Amino acid sequence: MSSSSDADTDTTVIVPVENLRAFTERVIVKAGAKPAHAEALAELIVAADHRGHFSHGLNRLDYYVDDIARGVNAVDKEPEITKQGPSTALVNGNNCIGPVVGKMCIDLAIEKAKSSGVGWVCASGSNHFGIAGWYSIRAMQQGLIGMAFCNTSPNMVHPRGKERVLGTNPISVAAKGEQGDEFVLDMATTAVAQGKVEIKDRLGQQIPVGWGMDANGKLSTDTKEILYSGGLCPLGGAEETSGYKGFGLGMMVELFCGILSGSNFGTGVRKWTNTGFESEANLGQCFVAIDPSAFAPGFEGRLSELVKMVKTSEPAEGQTDLLVAGDPERAHIELCERLGGIPYHRKQIDFADFVADKYSVDRLVTS
Amino acid sequence: MSSSSDADTDTTVIVPVENLRAFTERVIVKAGAKPAHAEALAELIVAADHRGHFSHGLNRLDYYVDDIARGVNAVDKEPEITKQGPSTALVNGNNCIGPVVGKMCIDLAIEKAKSSGVGWVCASGSNHFGIAGWYSIRAMQQGLIGMAFCNTSPNMVHPRGKERVLGTNPISVAAKGEQGDEFVLDMATTAVAQGKVEIKDRLGQQIPVGWGMDANGKLSTDTKEILYSGGLCPLGGAEETSGYKGFGLGMMVELFCGILSGSNFGTGVRKWTNTGFESEANLGQCFVAIDPSAFAPGFEGRLSELVKMVKTSEPAEGQTDLLVAGDPERAHIELCERLGGIPYHRKQIDFADFVADKYSVDRLVTS
């Protein structure tokens, strides 16, 4: 949400959501994707920025389109179900664009949850699927509990190690209560996401102890060391503050993704860049939907009551908002509504223009 | 695992596993439980100490038996399935002893996973079920991924709050690889379990920043403040080190337990003591089993490969063992094998004798 604080300065440019969608679609189609695939990817990019997860939106457009343009993604295929049962499915993503695979998988999980109570779908042969929350929210919108997991390029270091052995391996879980109450957890199992360190690095700001390690596996507050030679701490930080739990959660995500699906996993996942890397990502992903109506009646009411318990509990001195997972994203969506679009730093628009020119498409139309 | 370090001192007493099992069963039966129920509870108490989770074993025997003796648990009932589908079940624990409910539920989840690929079982009306890992391991032993979740008495404070609003809400996930490789995650979603602070308090030892808060919601290293007026931090600690993620995971566990099952939840869960509290606990629990054979072949081989990637990655300076979740417990079980039983501090045996005398049963036979 770094850009939202710039919303009232000269450097901020407001982009209506529909303009962003149209722009990303035309770049992706020009790079070589089918219109339906471009639509799926554009949807994820728009959702990331709309929810304030700027590291996964327009900022990464070149990563996605360069993979397409260089033929690293398959543009002429579709994902396919290779095995299925009443509550499970294994999908081969066939190296399609990540959101194309992910959308098919979460829809399949939703369908199975509606018929059998649970849908558990794993995919191999996938690519970066954007924000995990988009998939869990899709199931939530149908009244289900939605979950999504993905393995990623290695950047998590074991609390006793000095090598990157797991990715940021995100977990997302979403469910809705009554009258608009929501619980939308969407978190990396590292202490922080890579993008958060990148932003601090760019701004030259201090970071706290517990986010990352240097090349020797010692806790570091040097953003460059963390980004270029060390790596990220698992959630919990060092061993004495239970970093092994975050590491265990990262392994759990890998269990659901790479190990169940047969995709690449752990140190076998390629590094994702926008330059020159031409091997398939073959990422593993996992999508789950659970139908609360298979359990006790009154699910939404109880969830609202839980949300209320948290929000109305007494705040610590100097605090006001006891947030529940998903609240920062909702606040960002409301900000976008007030502004009439998504607030970007001018430099981000310059970058979009650069991508537009590179692919010879019409530039992003700002407000 | 605090006691294991005492194994070579005068204060250590070795108790053969079978003696512990026989002793706990006779106390529980004497307190009023049916033999089959006593067997289930004794199994959990033995497993906790055998795995080195001493806070959940003999140390808590009085909590369990006093609940039975005071009529807080139902001794003449059995848990029952109130709703089920091909992959799901809702169980009313009917206020039976926690492990009686839990054992039935994980077995049901295993059965459903074997027929439909996934079994997702939620229970209300349950009681404290011991270590979550016992249930996930039971599914693992059948070649499945096993999971268990439980809500508990409130002791987790929101990173911006000062009240206890969630329990330690544990997550356990277990799966096996080849040739004895295992991944057994069994973790509280608080930075540390309550018992870990209690032990430090008893020993008068320092604790790191990030485990708990004082009554004003400020980080504290004072064990008494944390135990008696403040509360535990969620995994991640303060907000700047992502404590909101641990809090989100705690809410996720509550979603699977209290919210899906219709049991008590959040601040509505009673405090568990061994004195005077006579209301039913009505805890919510969740048990999941997933059959890897519903997904890509080669699951166990890949899991072993992942474990190897972690263990053979380069250690930080001064480190040797890059542990995987479950390794400390395996090491403790091996220690017990070498010692010919479970190593306890003499004071723990004095306590067992006190309980034996209180219930007029034969005392624990040590080696």
XYZ file of C-alpha atoms in Angstrom:
734
model
C 0.000 0.000 0.000
C 2.967 2.294 -0.409
C 1.430 4.389 -3.151
C -1.776 5.188 -1.347
C 0.064 7.567 0.955
C 1.081 9.524 -2.121
C -2.518 10.054 -3.143
C -2.512 13.762 -2.371
C 0.871 14.715 -3.783
C 1.990 15.914 -7.189
C 3.576 12.593 -7.967
C 0.292 10.680 -7.826
C -1.635 9.706 -10.918
C -5.116 8.218 -10.685
C -5.953 5.418 -13.097
C -9.574 4.314 -13.438
C -9.836 0.550 -12.883
C -11.329 -0.057 -16.326
C -8.478 1.794 -18.034
C -5.942 -0.359 -16.228
C -7.820 -3.489 -17.252
C -8.014 -2.432 -20.898
C -4.356 -1.448 -20.988
C -3.014 -4.652 -19.421
C -5.203 -6.762 -21.704
C -3.901 -5.057 -24.830
C -0.275 -5.496 -23.796
C -0.813 -9.164 -22.920
C -2.649 -9.904 -26.169
C 0.069 -8.130 -28.134
C 2.699 -10.235 -26.349
C 0.963 -13.279 -27.785
C -1.744 -14.488 -25.395
C -5.258 -15.541 -26.418
C -7.870 -12.898 -25.494
C -9.432 -15.159 -22.829
C -6.042 -15.773 -21.238
C -5.176 -12.091 -21.368
C -8.455 -11.328 -19.648
C -7.652 -13.752 -16.808
C -4.184 -12.318 -16.266
C -5.386 -8.712 -16.504
C -8.022 -9.468 -13.877
C -5.303 -10.595 -11.448
C -3.079 -7.609 -12.128
C -5.970 -5.192 -11.621
C -7.085 -6.974 -8.439
C -3.589 -6.749 -6.934
C -3.321 -2.972 -7.379
C -6.966 -2.383 -6.486
C -6.403 -4.226 -3.186
C -3.181 -2.294 -2.567
C -0.763 -5.185 -3.243
C 1.269 -3.089 -5.680
C 4.147 -5.565 -5.792
C 1.882 -8.017 -7.660
C 0.216 -5.659 -10.132
C 1.291 -3.252 -12.850
C 4.748 -3.293 -11.250
C 5.221 -6.918 -12.435
C 3.540 -6.546 -15.845
C 6.848 -6.915 -17.682
C 7.630 -10.199 -15.910
C 4.360 -11.670 -17.136
C 4.379 -10.344 -20.679
C 8.057 -11.048 -21.264
C 7.481 -14.696 -20.294
C 4.677 -14.765 -22.883
C 6.608 -12.904 -25.574
C 9.714 -15.054 -25.157
C 7.650 -18.217 -25.485
C 8.354 -19.335 -21.906
C 4.579 -19.697 -21.310
C 2.421 -21.840 -23.550
C -0.043 -19.604 -25.380
C -1.796 -22.226 -27.494
C -2.749 -24.677 -24.769
C -5.292 -25.009 -21.974
C -4.880 -26.567 -18.544
C -6.369 -30.053 -18.232
C -7.637 -32.339 -15.503
C -5.449 -35.427 -15.342
C -7.129 -37.186 -12.411
C -10.224 -36.534 -10.344
C -12.527 -37.883 -7.675
C -15.634 -36.565 -5.902
C -13.631 -34.048 -3.870
C -10.249 -33.867 -5.544
C -8.610 -33.059 -8.835
C -5.101 -32.969 -10.202
C -4.623 -30.431 -12.979
C -1.777 -30.135 -15.442
C -1.424 -26.427 -16.112
C 0.359 -27.236 -19.369
C 2.551 -24.190 -18.742
C -0.358 -21.800 -19.356
C -0.398 -18.345 -17.779
C -0.797 -18.741 -13.981
C -4.219 -17.081 -13.599
C -5.614 -19.238 -16.422
C -4.621 -22.339 -14.472
C -5.654 -20.871 -11.130
C -9.087 -19.746 -12.276
C -9.881 -23.171 -13.681
C -8.670 -24.854 -10.494
C -10.571 -22.698 -8.006
C -13.733 -23.043 -10.103
C -13.293 -26.805 -10.037
C -12.750 -26.726 -6.257
C -15.915 -24.618 -5.876
C -17.923 -27.062 -7.999
C -16.689 -30.049 -5.972
C -17.324 -28.277 -2.651
C -20.896 -27.613 -3.721
C -21.491 -31.269 -4.518
C -19.415 -33.034 -1.844
C -18.677 -30.406 0.818
C -14.977 -30.046 0.000
C -12.980 -29.466 -3.163
C -9.205 -29.925 -3.038
C -7.454 -29.225 -6.343
C -3.710 -29.276 -7.002
C -1.973 -28.046 -10.136
C 1.478 -28.653 -11.547
C 2.843 -27.000 -14.689
C 1.622 -23.587 -13.616
C 3.098 -20.117 -13.587
C 3.005 -17.174 -11.178
C -0.683 -16.700 -10.372
C -0.703 -13.192 -8.865
C -2.269 -12.598 -5.476
C -3.415 -15.780 -3.726
C -6.319 -13.833 -2.225
C -8.056 -13.502 -5.586
C -8.754 -17.255 -5.664
C -9.861 -17.624 -2.055
C -12.138 -14.590 -2.473
C -13.710 -16.156 -5.552
C -14.843 -19.107 -3.431
C -15.860 -16.784 -0.578
C -18.155 -14.889 -2.928
C -20.109 -18.109 -3.391
C -20.554 -18.522 0.359
C -17.710 -20.999 0.749
C -14.430 -20.958 2.642
C -11.801 -20.481 -0.049
C -8.106 -21.243 0.181
C -5.150 -20.887 -2.154
C -1.487 -21.790 -1.797
C 1.460 -21.467 -4.174
C 5.123 -22.338 -4.133
C 7.482 -19.632 -5.370
C 11.136 -19.013 -6.151
C 13.403 -19.765 -3.173
C 14.008 -16.826 -0.844
C 13.194 -18.144 2.646
C 16.160 -19.130 4.794
C 15.924 -21.776 7.554
C 16.353 -20.199 11.021
C 19.600 -22.151 11.386
C 20.668 -21.940 7.756
C 22.088 -19.482 5.283
C 20.700 -20.720 1.973
C 17.336 -19.954 0.423
C 15.476 -23.252 0.436
C 11.770 -22.348 0.240
C 9.771 -19.587 -1.440
C 7.619 -16.988 0.245
C 4.940 -19.695 -0.157
C 1.731 -17.745 0.484
C -1.392 -18.908 2.286
C -4.768 -17.367 1.601
C -7.997 -18.199 3.418
C -11.229 -16.267 2.923
C -14.740 -16.494 4.306
C -17.621 -14.097 4.679
C -19.831 -13.276 7.604
C -23.030 -11.261 7.670
C -23.563 -7.745 6.313
C -20.270 -7.463 4.491
C -18.027 -8.851 7.219
C -15.091 -10.720 5.775
C -11.997 -12.592 6.850
C -9.444 -12.531 4.029
C -6.030 -13.779 5.086
C -3.440 -13.434 2.315
C 0.065 -13.773 3.669
C 3.532 -14.902 2.733
C 4.918 -17.444 5.185
C 8.112 -15.390 5.266
C 8.188 -12.610 7.904
C 7.443 -10.166 5.097
C 7.012 -10.454 1.339
C 10.018 -9.762 -0.878
C 8.289 -6.659 -2.266
C 8.156 -5.071 1.181
C 11.939 -5.218 1.486
C 12.316 -3.924 -2.087
C 10.169 -0.886 -1.275
C 12.138 -0.112 1.903
C 15.337 -0.496 -0.084
C 14.148 1.908 -2.790
C 13.109 4.476 -0.183
C 16.292 3.998 1.830
C 14.238 3.298 4.959
C 15.253 1.269 8.012
C 13.721 -2.142 8.523
C 13.230 -3.972 11.831
C 15.218 -6.971 13.021
C 13.482 -10.196 12.013
C 12.666 -9.559 8.346
C 15.772 -11.013 6.791
C 19.239 -12.469 7.068
C 22.636 -11.744 5.579
C 24.688 -14.220 3.550
C 25.984 -15.843 6.736
C 22.519 -16.544 8.122
C 22.713 -13.770 10.709
C 19.780 -11.417 11.246
C 20.327 -8.263 9.218
C 18.658 -4.884 8.796
C 20.564 -4.164 5.577
C 17.993 -4.338 2.772
C 20.626 -4.911 0.081
C 22.195 -7.794 1.960
C 18.787 -9.385 2.408
C 17.775 -8.879 -1.215
C 21.007 -9.762 -2.982
C 22.995 -12.149 -0.818
C 21.016 -13.362 2.195
C 17.304 -13.977 2.210
C 14.031 -13.577 4.055
C 13.321 -14.890 7.542
C 10.366 -17.208 7.945
C 7.423 -15.729 9.883
C 8.583 -15.565 13.498
C 12.108 -14.433 12.593
C 14.963 -16.065 14.501
C 14.808 -19.447 16.210
C 14.248 -17.943 19.685
C 11.150 -16.128 18.443
C 9.873 -19.317 16.752
C 11.054 -18.763 13.175
C 10.927 -22.553 12.833
C 7.108 -22.264 12.922
C 7.070 -19.962 9.896
C 9.512 -22.307 8.209
C 7.194 -25.225 9.004
C 4.260 -23.316 7.497
C 6.338 -22.677 4.369
C 6.997 -26.434 4.150
C 3.278 -27.118 4.678
C 2.499 -24.926 1.657
C 5.111 -26.825 -0.354
C 3.499 -30.098 0.777
C 0.141 -28.923 -0.629
C 1.710 -27.518 -3.815
C 4.863 -29.136 -5.163
C 4.719 -32.388 -3.226
C 1.060 -33.234 -3.909
C 1.064 -32.001 -7.513
C 4.441 -33.262 -8.760
C 5.619 -29.825 -9.917
C 9.007 -28.282 -9.175
C 9.523 -27.596 -5.488
C 11.923 -26.121 -2.942
C 15.271 -25.201 -4.414
C 14.100 -26.677 -7.732
C 11.859 -23.683 -8.460
C 13.436 -21.251 -10.964
C 14.216 -17.662 -10.081
C 11.637 -15.344 -11.685
C 13.094 -12.376 -13.548
C 12.275 -10.340 -16.601
C 15.543 -11.110 -18.343
C 16.691 -14.073 -20.255
C 15.404 -16.983 -18.213
C 13.690 -19.368 -20.555
C 12.935 -22.530 -18.608
C 9.364 -23.372 -17.678
C 8.443 -22.397 -14.127
C 6.419 -25.581 -13.485
C 5.028 -24.130 -10.264
C 2.741 -26.090 -7.939
C -0.472 -24.576 -6.624
C -3.302 -25.730 -4.402
C -6.911 -24.543 -4.281
C -9.448 -25.531 -1.671
C -13.123 -24.771 -1.185
C -15.227 -25.875 1.784
C -18.990 -25.575 2.022
C -19.960 -24.343 5.504
C -23.474 -25.678 4.972
C -21.994 -29.183 5.332
C -21.342 -28.263 8.977
C -23.286 -26.386 11.678
C -25.976 -23.873 10.600
C -25.229 -20.227 11.427
C -21.684 -20.038 10.053
C -21.913 -16.446 8.806
C -23.405 -15.172 12.044
C -20.683 -16.765 14.111
C -17.977 -15.382 11.842
C -19.428 -11.889 12.213
C -19.503 -12.353 15.958
C -15.827 -13.391 15.980
C -14.891 -10.372 13.859
C -16.799 -8.170 16.298
C -15.054 -9.741 19.327
C -11.706 -8.774 17.821
C -12.686 -5.300 16.664
C -14.383 -4.323 19.885
C -11.703 -5.681 22.206
C -9.715 -3.054 24.023
C -6.908 -1.453 21.995
C -3.409 -0.915 23.345
C -2.433 2.663 24.197
C -2.240 4.835 21.099
C -4.072 2.317 18.919
C -7.529 2.629 17.478
C -8.153 0.059 14.752
C -7.907 -3.590 15.686
C -7.809 -4.862 12.140
C -8.935 -8.246 10.922
C -7.231 -9.925 7.952
C -8.463 -8.230 4.773
C -9.254 -4.863 6.374
C -6.224 -3.019 4.900
C -7.239 -4.208 1.416
C -10.845 -3.104 1.924
C -9.607 0.282 3.040
C -7.549 0.533 -0.133
C -10.505 -0.395 -2.329
C -12.534 2.341 -0.598
C -9.707 4.797 -1.214
C -9.793 3.903 -4.916
C -13.537 4.525 -4.964
C -13.103 7.955 -3.413
C -10.297 8.828 -5.832
C -12.072 7.469 -8.903
C -9.301 5.011 -9.606
C -6.086 3.452 -8.394
C -3.433 5.900 -7.163
C 0.007 5.304 -8.687
C 3.318 7.008 -8.332
C 4.154 8.855 -11.558
C 7.188 6.581 -12.039
C 4.910 3.561 -12.222
C 3.043 5.197 -15.110
C 6.335 5.987 -16.831
C 7.111 2.307 -16.541
C 3.710 1.374 -18.011
C 4.441 3.725 -20.910
C 7.785 2.035 -21.421
C 6.061 -1.368 -21.622
C 3.378 0.078 -23.968
C 6.044 1.453 -26.295
C 8.047 -1.773 -26.169
C 4.987 -3.740 -27.324
C 3.709 -0.943 -29.604
C 0.275 -0.633 -28.006
C -1.675 2.437 -26.900
C -0.453 3.794 -23.615
C -2.362 3.567 -20.330
C -5.077 6.232 -20.159
C -4.970 8.031 -16.828
C -7.763 10.198 -15.505
C 11.566 -30.838 26.230
C 12.783 -29.135 29.369
C 13.173 -32.323 31.337
C 15.333 -34.118 28.817
C 18.273 -31.936 29.779
C 17.927 -33.246 33.315
C 18.309 -36.845 32.183
C 21.748 -37.249 33.686
C 21.194 -35.532 37.016
C 20.067 -36.787 40.404
C 16.691 -35.164 40.005
C 15.701 -37.298 37.003
C 13.427 -40.298 37.294
C 12.884 -42.634 34.358
C 9.364 -43.970 33.860
C 8.809 -46.834 31.402
C 6.130 -45.855 28.881
C 3.892 -48.781 29.796
C 3.986 -47.844 33.484
C 2.901 -44.319 32.657
C 0.065 -45.636 30.525
C -1.138 -48.040 33.230
C -0.953 -45.337 35.906
C -2.827 -42.678 33.979
C -5.509 -45.209 32.992
C -6.134 -46.239 36.586
C -6.420 -42.641 37.781
C -8.789 -41.741 34.961
C -10.971 -44.815 35.506
C -11.069 -44.090 39.228
C -12.146 -40.533 38.506
C -15.157 -41.987 36.747
C -14.367 -42.579 33.071
C -15.277 -45.722 31.139
C -12.233 -47.944 30.503
C -12.306 -47.245 26.741
C -12.402 -43.496 27.361
C -9.633 -43.725 29.930
C -7.546 -45.629 27.401
C -8.004 -42.885 24.802
C -7.042 -40.118 27.229
C -4.081 -42.060 28.651
C -2.811 -42.597 25.105
C -2.732 -38.825 24.557
C -1.045 -38.091 27.873
C 1.628 -40.712 27.212
C 2.157 -39.484 23.645
C 2.704 -35.902 24.833
C 5.457 -36.802 27.307
C 6.991 -39.406 24.988
C 7.299 -36.737 22.286
C 8.733 -34.249 24.786
C 5.651 -31.984 25.017
C 5.658 -32.150 28.823
C 3.165 -29.312 29.197
C 0.466 -31.578 27.723
C 1.202 -34.813 29.561
C 1.426 -35.958 33.154
C 1.791 -32.300 34.123
C -1.873 -31.714 33.173
C -3.286 -35.001 34.501
C -5.119 -33.246 37.334
C -6.881 -30.891 34.912
C -8.274 -33.840 32.997
C -9.234 -36.061 35.914
C -10.682 -33.248 37.996
C -12.979 -32.344 35.079
C -14.109 -35.983 35.042
C -14.436 -36.326 38.813
C -16.383 -33.082 39.170
C -18.820 -34.175 36.496
C -17.797 -31.410 34.076
C -17.188 -34.046 31.366
C -19.880 -36.510 30.366
C -18.749 -40.017 31.272
C -21.805 -41.953 30.156
C -22.088 -40.662 26.605
C -20.375 -41.134 23.254
C -19.753 -38.578 20.534
C -22.165 -38.795 17.609
C -22.247 -37.811 13.965
C -24.968 -35.227 13.437
C -24.463 -34.574 9.726
C -22.306 -36.114 7.029
C -21.523 -36.217 3.356
C -19.004 -38.081 1.195
C -16.093 -35.948 2.444
C -17.394 -34.163 5.501
C -18.872 -34.796 8.914
C -20.107 -32.729 11.807
C -19.723 -34.446 15.161
C -21.312 -33.557 18.470
C -18.753 -34.507 21.085
C -21.547 -34.641 23.678
C -19.047 -33.248 26.185
C -17.040 -36.479 26.196
C -13.331 -36.465 27.068
C -11.432 -34.656 24.284
C -9.368 -37.595 22.990
C -12.516 -39.744 22.765
C -14.040 -37.148 20.462
C -10.802 -36.537 18.615
C -10.027 -40.186 17.963
C -13.493 -40.783 16.538
C -13.196 -37.684 14.339
C -9.758 -38.382 12.895
C -10.761 -41.981 12.181
C -13.819 -40.701 10.366
C -11.674 -38.240 8.393
C -9.284 -41.092 7.483
C -12.177 -43.270 6.315
C -13.606 -40.474 4.181
C -10.190 -39.610 2.721
C -9.741 -43.225 1.687
C -13.056 -43.279 -0.139
C -13.257 -39.747 -1.550
C -9.717 -38.331 -1.350
C -10.459 -35.862 1.463
C -12.089 -36.102 4.866
C -12.953 -32.880 6.698
C -14.536 -33.418 10.118
C -15.506 -30.743 12.630
C -16.566 -31.326 16.223
C -18.374 -29.170 18.730
C -19.031 -30.145 22.339
C -15.499 -31.367 22.828
C -12.892 -30.958 25.538
C -9.126 -30.427 25.592
C -7.720 -33.088 23.257
C -4.036 -33.103 24.212
C -1.384 -32.665 21.530
C -2.785 -31.907 18.084
C 0.072 -33.889 16.559
C -1.325 -37.194 17.808
C -4.293 -36.908 15.432
C -2.367 -35.770 12.375
C 0.191 -38.556 12.975
C -2.622 -41.125 13.130
C -3.609 -40.177 9.567
C 0.052 -40.006 8.499
C 0.579 -43.572 9.660
C -2.004 -44.629 7.075
C -0.115 -42.877 4.293
C -2.332 -39.779 4.341
C -1.699 -36.124 5.071
C -3.245 -35.582 8.490
C -4.281 -32.280 10.040
C -5.761 -31.243 13.360
C -6.840 -27.888 14.753
C -8.381 -26.867 18.076
C -9.592 -23.681 19.676
C -8.466 -23.086 23.249
C -8.966 -20.703 26.150
C -8.204 -17.082 25.210
C -4.591 -16.025 25.720
C -3.546 -14.486 22.377
C -3.559 -10.688 22.217
C -4.080 -8.760 18.947
C -0.885 -6.907 17.914
C -2.752 -3.624 18.480
C -4.794 -4.784 21.458
C -4.446 -5.551 25.117
C -7.129 -8.174 25.687
C -6.894 -11.911 25.136
C -9.264 -12.640 22.279
C -8.096 -15.933 20.778
C -6.531 -19.106 22.162
C -3.148 -20.556 21.302
C -5.152 -22.294 18.551
C -2.750 -24.997 17.373
C -2.184 -26.267 13.851
C -0.830 -29.724 13.184
C 0.009 -31.151 9.761
C 1.772 -34.485 9.265
C 2.897 -36.531 6.283
C 5.483 -39.193 5.711
C 8.141 -39.599 3.087
C 10.290 -42.620 2.316
C 12.425 -44.609 4.751
C 11.141 -43.016 7.903
C 11.236 -39.391 6.743
C 8.455 -37.352 8.297
C 7.093 -33.842 8.401
C 5.147 -33.320 11.636
C 4.229 -29.699 12.255
C 2.553 -29.204 15.626
C 2.534 -25.537 16.606
C 0.570 -22.996 18.565
C -0.291 -19.938 16.463
C 0.943 -17.804 19.352
C 4.670 -16.975 19.278
C 5.146 -19.671 21.894
C 2.838 -21.995 23.823
C 1.671 -20.928 27.279
C 3.640 -23.805 28.840
C 6.906 -22.417 27.488
C 6.396 -19.149 29.379
C 5.339 -21.085 32.508
C 8.579 -23.103 32.427
C 10.727 -19.974 32.015
C 8.805 -18.359 34.844
C 9.378 -21.355 37.130
C 13.085 -21.379 36.328
C 13.392 -17.609 36.673
C 14.911 -17.398 33.186
C 14.864 -14.470 30.768
C 12.628 -14.631 27.721
C 13.116 -12.815 24.416
C 11.092 -9.855 23.195
C 8.185 -11.046 21.087
C 6.709 -13.835 23.215
C 4.196 -11.828 25.169
C 2.649 -8.531 26.185
C 1.874 -6.776 29.432
C -1.584 -5.633 30.513
C -1.258 -2.478 28.410
C -0.513 -4.345 25.192
C 3.168 -3.450 25.215
C 5.826 -6.078 24.490
C 7.113 -7.454 27.767
C 9.847 -9.840 28.898
C 8.300 -10.231 32.355
C 6.943 -13.787 32.529
C 4.556 -12.972 35.380
C 3.062 -10.008 33.540
C 2.544 -12.151 30.454
C 1.024 -15.060 32.397
C -1.175 -13.191 34.838
C -2.165 -9.852 33.347
C -1.126 -9.526 29.713
C -1.054 -12.378 27.242
C 0.804 -14.116 24.465
C 1.850 -12.484 21.192
C 0.663 -14.105 18.013
C 3.401 -15.787 15.934
C 5.435 -12.921 14.461
C 5.292 -10.836 17.647
C 4.660 -7.110 17.225
C 2.924 -5.514 14.249
C 6.209 -4.434 12.601
C 7.417 -8.044 12.568
C 4.077 -9.234 11.162
C 2.307 -10.360 14.332
C -0.929 -9.755 12.415
C -0.092 -12.839 10.342
C 0.061 -15.058 13.425
C -3.173 -13.452 14.586
C -4.709 -14.215 11.192
C -3.599 -17.848 11.480
C -5.189 -18.010 14.934
C -8.437 -16.725 13.407
C -8.145 -19.280 10.595
C -7.977 -22.054 13.194
C -11.058 -20.591 14.902
C -12.807 -20.516 11.517
C -12.164 -24.270 11.107
C -13.082 -25.048 14.719
C -15.634 -22.859 16.483
C -17.117 -21.163 13.436
C -17.639 -24.283 11.301
C -18.712 -26.523 14.200
C -20.955 -24.193 16.208
C -19.014 -24.667 19.468
C -17.854 -21.897 21.782
C -15.267 -19.643 20.179
C -12.975 -16.674 20.773
C -13.582 -14.984 24.108
C -16.490 -17.376 24.672
C -14.158 -20.278 25.479
C -13.868 -20.931 29.227
C -10.568 -20.670 31.054
C -9.203 -24.147 31.813
C -8.068 -24.695 35.393
C -8.065 -27.502 37.914
C -10.163 -25.602 40.397
C -13.790 -24.906 40.655
C -14.798 -24.188 37.075
C -17.789 -26.327 36.283
C -19.149 -25.185 32.944
C -18.786 -27.367 29.880
C -15.843 -26.406 27.686
C -17.736 -26.960 24.408
C -14.527 -26.670 22.413
C -14.438 -26.793 18.626
C -11.998 -29.023 16.782
C -11.231 -29.838 13.178
C -9.656 -32.964 11.707
C -8.588 -33.362 8.094
C -7.149 -36.245 6.102
C -6.034 -36.079 2.484
C -5.098 -39.052 0.355
C -1.960 -38.238 -1.681
C -2.819 -41.052 -4.097
C -5.660 -38.835 -5.359
C -2.932 -36.542 -6.737
C 0.417 -37.105 -8.494
C 2.235 -40.433 -8.007
C 5.542 -40.248 -6.121
C 4.385 -38.173 -3.140
C 6.594 -39.875 -0.548
C 9.703 -39.642 -2.710
C 9.194 -35.929 -3.288
C 8.595 -35.302 0.400
C 11.845 -37.094 1.236
C 13.611 -35.010 -1.374
C 12.241 -31.789 0.160
C 13.327 -32.883 3.636
C 16.794 -33.631 2.230
C 16.981 -30.211 0.519
C 16.400 -28.546 3.877
C 18.694 -30.770 5.915
C 21.590 -30.621 3.487
C 21.407 -26.885 2.853
C 24.259 -24.907 4.290
C 23.990 -24.125 8.020
C 24.669 -20.699 9.473
C 27.885 -20.279 11.436
C 27.843 -22.308 14.631
C 24.852 -24.391 13.561
C 24.802 -28.028 12.631
C 21.264 -29.420 12.581
C 18.799 -27.854 10.168
C 15.729 -29.391 11.718
C 12.473 -30.169 9.983
C 9.165 -30.010 11.886
C 8.908 -33.123 14.052
C 12.668 -33.693 14.434
C 12.860 -32.485 18.063
C 10.075 -34.910 18.992
C 11.781 -37.800 17.195
C 14.985 -37.013 19.051
C 13.064 -37.116 22.321
C 11.510 -40.475 21.493
C 15.004 -41.820 20.742
C 16.219 -40.440 24.061
C 13.399 -42.303 25.823
C 14.425 -45.494 24.039
C 18.021 -45.113 25.188
C 16.917 -44.366 28.750
C 14.344 -47.152 28.905
C 11.527 -44.704 29.597
C 10.485 -41.087 29.818
C 12.770 -38.836 31.882
C 10.892 -36.728 34.448
C 11.986 -34.271 37.056
C 11.527 -35.791 40.534
C 8.965 -33.054 41.323
C 6.742 -34.303 38.511
C 6.708 -37.754 40.099
C 5.859 -36.216 43.483
C 2.933 -34.567 41.740
C 1.839 -37.896 40.206
C 1.978 -39.428 43.693
C -0.184 -36.601 44.987
C -2.779 -37.328 42.303
C -2.561 -41.081 43.006
C -3.189 -40.522 46.703
C -6.004 -38.065 46.020
C -7.789 -40.707 43.921
C -6.659 -43.637 46.099
C -4.981 -45.613 43.333
C -1.572 -47.302 43.201
C 1.215 -44.840 42.597
C 3.193 -44.552 39.351
C 5.839 -47.274 39.145
C 9.193 -45.800 38.131
C 12.115 -47.857 36.864
